[in-house]
mmCIF file of C-alpha atoms in Angstrom:
data_model
loop_
_atom_site.group_PDB
_atom_site.id
_atom_site.type_symbol
_atom_site.label_atom_id
_atom_site.label_comp_id
_atom_site.label_asym_id
_atom_site.label_seq_id
_atom_site.Cartn_x
_atom_site.Cartn_y
_atom_site.Cartn_z
ATOM 1 C CA MET A 61 0.000 0.000 0.000
ATOM 2 C CA SER A 62 1.444 3.397 -1.002
ATOM 3 C CA ASN A 63 1.925 6.188 1.501
ATOM 4 C CA THR A 64 -0.504 8.339 -0.461
ATOM 5 C CA THR A 65 -3.266 5.727 -0.202
ATOM 6 C CA LEU A 66 -2.571 5.188 3.480
ATOM 7 C CA ARG A 67 -2.701 8.911 4.215
ATOM 8 C CA GLY A 68 -5.966 9.153 2.293
ATOM 9 C CA LYS A 69 -7.555 6.390 4.351
ATOM 10 C CA VAL A 70 -6.319 7.870 7.623
ATOM 11 C CA TRP A 71 -7.658 11.296 6.691
ATOM 12 C CA ALA A 72 -11.035 9.795 5.708
ATOM 13 C CA ALA A 73 -11.226 8.005 9.064
ATOM 14 C CA VAL A 74 -10.365 11.176 10.995
ATOM 15 C CA THR A 75 -12.935 13.206 9.026
ATOM 16 C CA GLN A 76 -15.630 10.622 9.712
ATOM 17 C CA ALA A 77 -14.765 10.561 13.412
ATOM 18 C CA PHE A 78 -15.252 14.335 13.663
ATOM 19 C CA LYS A 79 -18.570 14.471 11.785
ATOM 20 C CA LEU A 80 -20.776 13.586 14.750
ATOM 21 C CA PRO A 81 -18.967 15.807 17.299
ATOM 22 C CA MET A 82 -19.060 18.743 14.878
ATOM 23 C CA ALA A 83 -22.791 18.231 14.312
ATOM 24 C CA LEU A 84 -23.320 18.242 18.070
ATOM 25 C CA ILE A 85 -21.214 21.367 18.456
ATOM 26 C CA ARG A 86 -23.234 23.172 15.756
ATOM 27 C CA ARG A 87 -26.462 22.133 17.472
ATOM 28 C CA MET A 88 -25.210 23.414 20.833
ATOM 29 C CA ILE A 89 -24.189 26.736 19.303
ATOM 30 C CA THR A 90 -27.573 27.128 17.626
ATOM 31 C CA THR A 91 -29.384 26.313 20.876
ATOM 32 C CA LEU A 92 -27.277 28.894 22.715
ATOM 33 C CA ILE A 93 -28.073 31.543 20.096
ATOM 34 C CA ASN A 94 -31.781 30.718 20.381
ATOM 35 C CA ARG A 95 -31.656 31.217 24.159
ATOM 36 C CA VAL A 96 -29.770 34.501 23.914
ATOM 37 C CA TRP A 97 -32.300 35.912 21.437
ATOM 38 C CA MET A 98 -35.186 34.622 23.551
ATOM 39 C CA ARG A 99 -34.150 36.384 26.758
ATOM 40 C CA THR A 100 -36.605 39.216 26.125
ATOM 41 C CA LEU A 101 -40.023 38.430 24.707
ATOM 42 C CA PRO A 102 -42.315 41.257 23.551
ATOM 43 C CA SER A 103 -45.320 42.145 25.679
ATOM 44 C CA PRO A 104 -48.650 40.775 24.439
ATOM 45 C CA LYS A 105 -50.245 43.104 21.895
ATOM 46 C CA MET A 106 -53.810 42.071 22.673
ATOM 47 C CA SER A 107 -55.798 43.246 25.683
ATOM 48 C CA ALA A 108 -56.968 40.837 28.375
ATOM 49 C CA GLN A 109 -60.494 41.117 27.025
ATOM 50 C CA THR A 110 -59.451 39.410 23.805
ATOM 51 C CA MET A 111 -58.118 36.330 25.627
ATOM 52 C CA VAL A 112 -61.474 34.632 25.057
ATOM 53 C CA ASP A 113 -60.846 34.851 21.309
ATOM 54 C CA ARG A 114 -57.476 33.102 21.323
ATOM 55 C CA ASN A 115 -58.892 30.056 19.569
ATOM 56 C CA ARG A 116 -59.858 32.317 16.666
ATOM 57 C CA ARG A 117 -56.338 33.713 16.335
ATOM 58 C CA LYS A 118 -53.838 31.827 14.177
ATOM 59 C CA MET A 119 -50.435 32.364 12.621
ATOM 60 C CA VAL A 120 -48.855 31.152 9.394
ATOM 61 C CA VAL A 121 -45.055 31.213 9.157
ATOM 62 C CA GLY A 122 -42.920 30.811 6.046
ATOM 63 C CA LEU A 123 -39.557 29.402 7.110
ATOM 64 C CA GLY A 124 -36.466 30.392 5.140
ATOM 65 C CA ASN A 125 -33.416 32.608 4.892
ATOM 66 C CA PRO A 126 -33.998 36.355 4.434
ATOM 67 C CA GLY A 127 -32.616 37.713 1.180
ATOM 68 C CA MET A 128 -32.562 34.289 -0.477
ATOM 69 C CA ASN A 129 -35.822 34.445 -2.385
ATOM 70 C CA GLY A 130 -35.985 31.831 -5.104
ATOM 71 C CA SER A 131 -33.873 29.285 -3.249
ATOM 72 C CA ARG A 132 -35.248 25.834 -2.444
ATOM 73 C CA HIS A 133 -34.710 26.309 1.279
ATOM 74 C CA SER A 134 -36.841 29.473 1.294
ATOM 75 C CA VAL A 135 -39.816 28.003 -0.560
ATOM 76 C CA GLY A 136 -41.914 28.489 2.590
ATOM 77 C CA MET A 137 -41.514 32.242 2.208
ATOM 78 C CA ALA A 138 -42.511 31.971 -1.464
ATOM 79 C CA VAL A 139 -45.813 30.388 -0.402
ATOM 80 C CA LEU A 140 -46.450 33.431 1.814
ATOM 81 C CA THR A 141 -46.185 35.699 -1.224
ATOM 82 C CA THR A 142 -48.972 33.750 -2.934
ATOM 83 C CA LEU A 143 -50.970 33.669 0.320
ATOM 84 C CA ALA A 144 -50.698 37.445 0.752
ATOM 85 C CA GLU A 145 -51.978 37.954 -2.794
ATOM 86 C CA ARG A 146 -54.906 35.598 -2.131
ATOM 87 C CA LEU A 147 -55.740 37.520 1.054
ATOM 88 C CA GLY A 148 -55.728 40.774 -0.914
ATOM 89 C CA ALA A 149 -52.803 42.091 1.114
ATOM 90 C CA PRO A 150 -49.681 41.801 -1.078
ATOM 91 C CA ASP A 151 -48.470 45.269 -0.031
ATOM 92 C CA SER A 152 -49.411 45.025 3.643
ATOM 93 C CA TRP A 153 -46.107 43.641 4.934
ATOM 94 C CA ARG A 154 -44.602 45.720 7.722
ATOM 95 C CA SER A 155 -41.333 45.247 9.534
ATOM 96 C CA ASP A 156 -41.672 44.464 13.243
ATOM 97 C CA ARG A 157 -38.451 44.631 15.232
ATOM 98 C CA GLN A 158 -40.144 43.136 18.277
ATOM 99 C CA VAL A 159 -40.612 39.817 16.473
ATOM 100 C CA SER A 160 -37.516 40.031 14.232
ATOM 101 C CA GLY A 161 -39.621 39.660 11.123
ATOM 102 C CA GLU A 162 -42.176 41.069 8.729
ATOM 103 C CA VAL A 163 -45.872 40.601 9.459
ATOM 104 C CA ILE A 164 -49.327 40.948 7.982
ATOM 105 C CA VAL A 165 -52.278 41.021 10.385
ATOM 106 C CA THR A 166 -55.587 40.442 8.630
ATOM 107 C CA GLN A 167 -59.027 38.928 9.032
ATOM 108 C CA LEU A 168 -59.989 35.608 7.411
ATOM 109 C CA GLN A 169 -63.671 34.900 8.026
ATOM 110 C CA ASP A 170 -63.925 34.908 11.858
ATOM 111 C CA ILE A 171 -60.196 34.292 12.321
ATOM 112 C CA GLN A 172 -57.573 36.909 13.062
ATOM 113 C CA LEU A 173 -54.631 35.754 10.983
ATOM 114 C CA VAL A 174 -51.011 36.742 11.548
ATOM 115 C CA VAL A 175 -48.692 36.004 8.634
ATOM 116 C CA LEU A 176 -45.014 35.993 9.624
ATOM 117 C CA ARG A 177 -41.870 36.141 7.493
ATOM 118 C CA PRO A 178 -38.824 35.829 9.810
ATOM 119 C CA LYS A 179 -35.841 38.095 9.198
ATOM 120 C CA LEU A 180 -33.438 35.750 10.975
ATOM 121 C CA LEU A 181 -31.458 32.895 9.465
ATOM 122 C CA MET A 182 -33.266 29.585 9.007
ATOM 123 C CA ASN A 183 -31.464 27.912 11.930
ATOM 124 C CA ILE A 184 -32.888 30.498 14.352
ATOM 125 C CA ASN A 185 -36.269 31.150 12.684
ATOM 126 C CA GLY A 186 -37.847 29.794 15.866
ATOM 127 C CA VAL A 187 -36.828 32.925 17.777
ATOM 128 C CA SER A 188 -38.973 35.071 15.487
ATOM 129 C CA VAL A 189 -41.860 32.595 15.706
ATOM 130 C CA ALA A 190 -41.769 32.462 19.530
ATOM 131 C CA LYS A 191 -41.606 36.254 19.795
ATOM 132 C CA ALA A 192 -44.609 36.651 17.505
ATOM 133 C CA ALA A 193 -46.523 33.970 19.412
ATOM 134 C CA SER A 194 -45.860 35.864 22.638
ATOM 135 C CA LYS A 195 -46.803 39.252 21.221
ATOM 136 C CA TYR A 196 -50.018 38.128 19.528
ATOM 137 C CA LEU A 197 -51.005 35.542 22.174
ATOM 138 C CA ILE A 198 -51.104 32.605 19.766
ATOM 139 C CA SER A 199 -50.910 29.037 21.048
ATOM 140 C CA PRO A 200 -48.387 26.678 19.375
ATOM 141 C CA GLU A 201 -51.149 24.399 18.091
ATOM 142 C CA HIS A 202 -52.489 27.394 16.117
ATOM 143 C CA ILE A 203 -49.145 28.119 14.451
ATOM 144 C CA LEU A 204 -48.707 26.568 11.003
ATOM 145 C CA LEU A 205 -45.172 26.297 9.631
ATOM 146 C CA ILE A 206 -44.478 26.189 5.893
ATOM 147 C CA HIS A 207 -41.143 24.700 4.858
ATOM 148 C CA ASP A 208 -39.235 22.790 2.191
ATOM 149 C CA GLU A 209 -39.220 18.988 2.325
ATOM 150 C CA LEU A 210 -36.395 16.908 0.856
ATOM 151 C CA ASP A 211 -38.327 13.640 1.185
ATOM 152 C CA LYS A 212 -41.119 14.822 -1.113
ATOM 153 C CA PRO A 213 -40.448 15.216 -4.834
ATOM 154 C CA LEU A 214 -41.033 18.564 -6.493
ATOM 155 C CA GLY A 215 -44.720 18.861 -7.332
ATOM 156 C CA LYS A 216 -45.968 17.247 -4.124
ATOM 157 C CA PHE A 217 -46.948 18.847 -0.846
ATOM 158 C CA GLY A 218 -48.786 17.812 2.288
ATOM 159 C CA ILE A 219 -49.932 18.719 5.774
ATOM 160 C CA LYS A 220 -48.160 17.111 8.724
ATOM 161 C CA HIS A 221 -49.881 17.241 12.105
ATOM 162 C CA GLY A 222 -47.028 17.979 14.502
ATOM 163 C CA GLY A 223 -44.197 15.598 15.350
ATOM 164 C CA SER A 224 -40.418 15.738 15.161
ATOM 165 C CA ALA A 225 -38.416 18.141 13.016
ATOM 166 C CA ARG A 226 -37.084 15.238 10.905
ATOM 167 C CA GLY A 227 -33.762 16.967 10.403
ATOM 168 C CA HIS A 228 -35.117 20.345 9.282
ATOM 169 C CA ASN A 229 -33.146 23.026 11.126
ATOM 170 C CA GLY A 230 -35.828 25.702 10.847
ATOM 171 C CA VAL A 231 -38.489 23.427 12.299
ATOM 172 C CA ARG A 232 -36.067 22.269 15.010
ATOM 173 C CA SER A 233 -35.493 25.900 16.011
ATOM 174 C CA CYS A 234 -39.268 26.402 16.316
ATOM 175 C CA VAL A 235 -39.583 23.267 18.455
ATOM 176 C CA ASP A 236 -36.740 24.423 20.713
ATOM 177 C CA CYS A 237 -38.099 27.956 21.144
ATOM 178 C CA LEU A 238 -41.766 27.032 21.599
ATOM 179 C CA HIS A 239 -40.915 23.994 23.788
ATOM 180 C CA THR A 240 -43.303 21.790 21.846
ATOM 181 C CA ASP A 241 -43.644 20.109 18.467
ATOM 182 C CA VAL A 242 -47.444 20.292 18.141
ATOM 183 C CA MET A 243 -47.267 22.870 15.340
ATOM 184 C CA PRO A 244 -48.841 21.621 12.090
ATOM 185 C CA ARG A 245 -46.714 22.026 8.963
ATOM 186 C CA LEU A 246 -47.309 22.487 5.271
ATOM 187 C CA ARG A 247 -44.385 20.647 3.660
ATOM 188 C CA ILE A 248 -43.488 21.649 0.105
ATOM 189 C CA GLY A 249 -41.549 18.991 -1.777
ATOM 190 C CA ILE A 250 -38.230 19.986 -3.331
ATOM 191 C CA GLY A 251 -36.818 16.475 -3.848
ATOM 192 C CA ARG A 252 -33.282 15.339 -3.137
ATOM 193 C CA PRO A 253 -30.147 16.291 -5.089
ATOM 194 C CA SER A 254 -28.951 13.999 -7.832
ATOM 195 C CA GLY A 255 -25.438 12.647 -8.036
ATOM 196 C CA LYS A 256 -22.973 13.690 -5.360
ATOM 197 C CA MET A 257 -24.186 17.242 -4.821
ATOM 198 C CA PRO A 258 -24.141 18.068 -1.084
ATOM 199 C CA VAL A 259 -27.568 18.636 0.444
ATOM 200 C CA ASP A 260 -26.634 22.031 1.906
ATOM 201 C CA ARG A 261 -25.523 23.288 -1.502
ATOM 202 C CA TYR A 262 -28.667 21.888 -3.119
ATOM 203 C CA VAL A 263 -31.174 23.483 -0.725
ATOM 204 C CA LEU A 264 -29.465 26.872 -0.961
ATOM 205 C CA GLY A 265 -29.559 26.715 -4.764
ATOM 206 C CA ARG A 266 -32.255 28.286 -6.894
ATOM 207 C CA PHE A 267 -34.989 26.494 -8.808
ATOM 208 C CA SER A 268 -34.415 26.031 -12.527
ATOM 209 C CA GLN A 269 -36.948 27.565 -14.923
ATOM 210 C CA GLU A 270 -38.530 24.152 -15.498
ATOM 211 C CA GLU A 271 -38.792 23.565 -11.750
ATOM 212 C CA GLN A 272 -40.230 27.047 -11.253
ATOM 213 C CA ASN A 273 -43.012 26.264 -13.736
ATOM 214 C CA VAL A 274 -44.009 23.252 -11.627
ATOM 215 C CA LEU A 275 -43.661 25.271 -8.431
ATOM 216 C CA ASP A 276 -46.033 28.005 -9.646
ATOM 217 C CA SER A 277 -48.888 25.495 -9.774
ATOM 218 C CA VAL A 278 -47.852 24.039 -6.419
ATOM 219 C CA MET A 279 -48.014 27.500 -4.844
ATOM 220 C CA LYS A 280 -51.615 28.024 -5.918
ATOM 221 C CA GLN A 281 -52.816 24.553 -4.908
ATOM 222 C CA SER A 282 -50.967 24.557 -1.592
ATOM 223 C CA VAL A 283 -52.521 27.910 -0.644
ATOM 224 C CA ASP A 284 -55.974 26.438 -1.378
ATOM 225 C CA VAL A 285 -55.229 23.587 1.046
ATOM 226 C CA LEU A 286 -53.732 26.014 3.541
ATOM 227 C CA LEU A 287 -56.787 28.287 3.616
ATOM 228 C CA THR A 288 -59.109 25.318 4.058
ATOM 229 C CA PHE A 289 -56.946 24.034 6.895
ATOM 230 C CA ILE A 290 -56.905 27.418 8.655
ATOM 231 C CA THR A 291 -60.646 27.975 8.458
ATOM 232 C CA ASP A 292 -61.551 24.438 9.531
ATOM 233 C CA SER A 293 -63.699 24.761 12.650
ATOM 234 C CA GLN A 294 -62.147 21.648 14.227
ATOM 235 C CA PRO A 295 -58.941 21.975 16.306
ATOM 236 C CA GLN A 296 -55.983 21.157 14.099
ATOM 237 C CA THR A 297 -53.905 19.445 16.741
ATOM 238 C CA SER A 298 -53.345 19.321 20.467
ATOM 239 C CA PRO A 299 -50.383 18.965 22.798
ATOM 240 C CA ALA A 300 -51.203 15.270 23.127
ATOM 241 C CA GLU A 301 -50.390 14.798 19.444
ATOM 242 C CA GLY A 302 -46.851 16.062 19.791
ATOM 243 C CA ARG A 303 -44.431 16.614 22.604
ATOM 244 C CA ARG A 304 -44.205 19.488 25.027
ATOM 245 C CA ALA A 305 -41.147 20.377 27.033
ATOM 246 C CA SER A 306 -41.529 21.191 30.692
ATOM 247 C CA ARG A 307 -40.355 24.728 31.283
ATOM 248 C CA LYS A 308 -39.169 23.643 34.686
ATOM 249 C CA ASN A 309 -36.775 20.865 33.740
ATOM 250 C CA LYS A 310 -36.765 21.091 29.934
ATOM 251 C CA SER A 311 -37.439 17.365 29.679
ATOM 252 C CA ARG A 312 -39.488 16.181 26.729
ATOM 253 C CA THR A 313 -42.041 13.429 26.488
ATOM 254 C CA LEU A 314 -42.324 11.670 23.167
ATOM 255 C CA SER A 315 -45.601 10.493 21.738
ATOM 256 C CA PRO A 316 -46.345 8.248 18.743
ATOM 257 C CA PRO A 317 -45.601 10.049 15.460
ATOM 258 C CA GLN A 318 -48.534 11.424 13.509
ATOM 259 C CA ASP A 319 -48.351 9.881 10.033
ATOM 260 C CA THR A 320 -51.788 10.928 8.845
ATOM 261 C CA THR A 321 -50.463 13.304 6.215
ATOM 262 C CA GLU A 322 -52.866 15.142 3.944
ATOM 263 C CA GLU A 323 -51.011 14.974 0.644
ATOM 264 C CA GLN A 324 -51.516 16.509 -2.765
ATOM 265 C CA LYS A 325 -49.698 15.899 -6.031
ATOM 266 C CA GLN A 326 -49.326 18.254 -8.955
ATOM 267 C CA SER A 327 -50.349 16.434 -12.139
#
């Protein structure tokens, strides 16, 4: 065996050995950043009299990276653009420093709807979501997250009723900051990269023109499903369907995963 081959194998072994520790270190750093940003939550915007209407107040969040419109990882924010147009409020976005994001507050039938576009990086999107939930007095089970999904091919989307983050850093940040995973999600399929392209490079890349043509139809159909889901009179989920962390000891209790996914496919 040549020295070059031996060195290559040793280096590969060392690199593999450091992969898990480095992933843990990144997770710890992200958690620390979340906690630092969460030290001060905004005061509730609503008066005590409106507490009785909390069940008629909901929030839709498009997860993504600010300034990266058109990228696969920010497809959740793209859905919000279509949603805002459908709500007749495409120019109603306003920056809100208290929630580290841009918001639209509007009425949808008898529901007060808050639409949130975080201005923080994907890995700490949860900070913006938790701040908005605190300000507008919205329970986690009434917060719907929209995000990209590697395990669904482009052209497919579906509703997931709570459960684990399944490796999505934006969802994980929301779970960490809200101390629960009961939030329903609208998952927009982007498919997995072909060949040896790294996943991180793939998700940060932009859609091709052909992919964008498919995505345009997905946007319209997914918003139809989203609006129906929001206005459904039945509770969308409950803490029993996910897991809630105790604020006292931060321990989490797992429950059976919710696999009843409402799925649509673009023909």
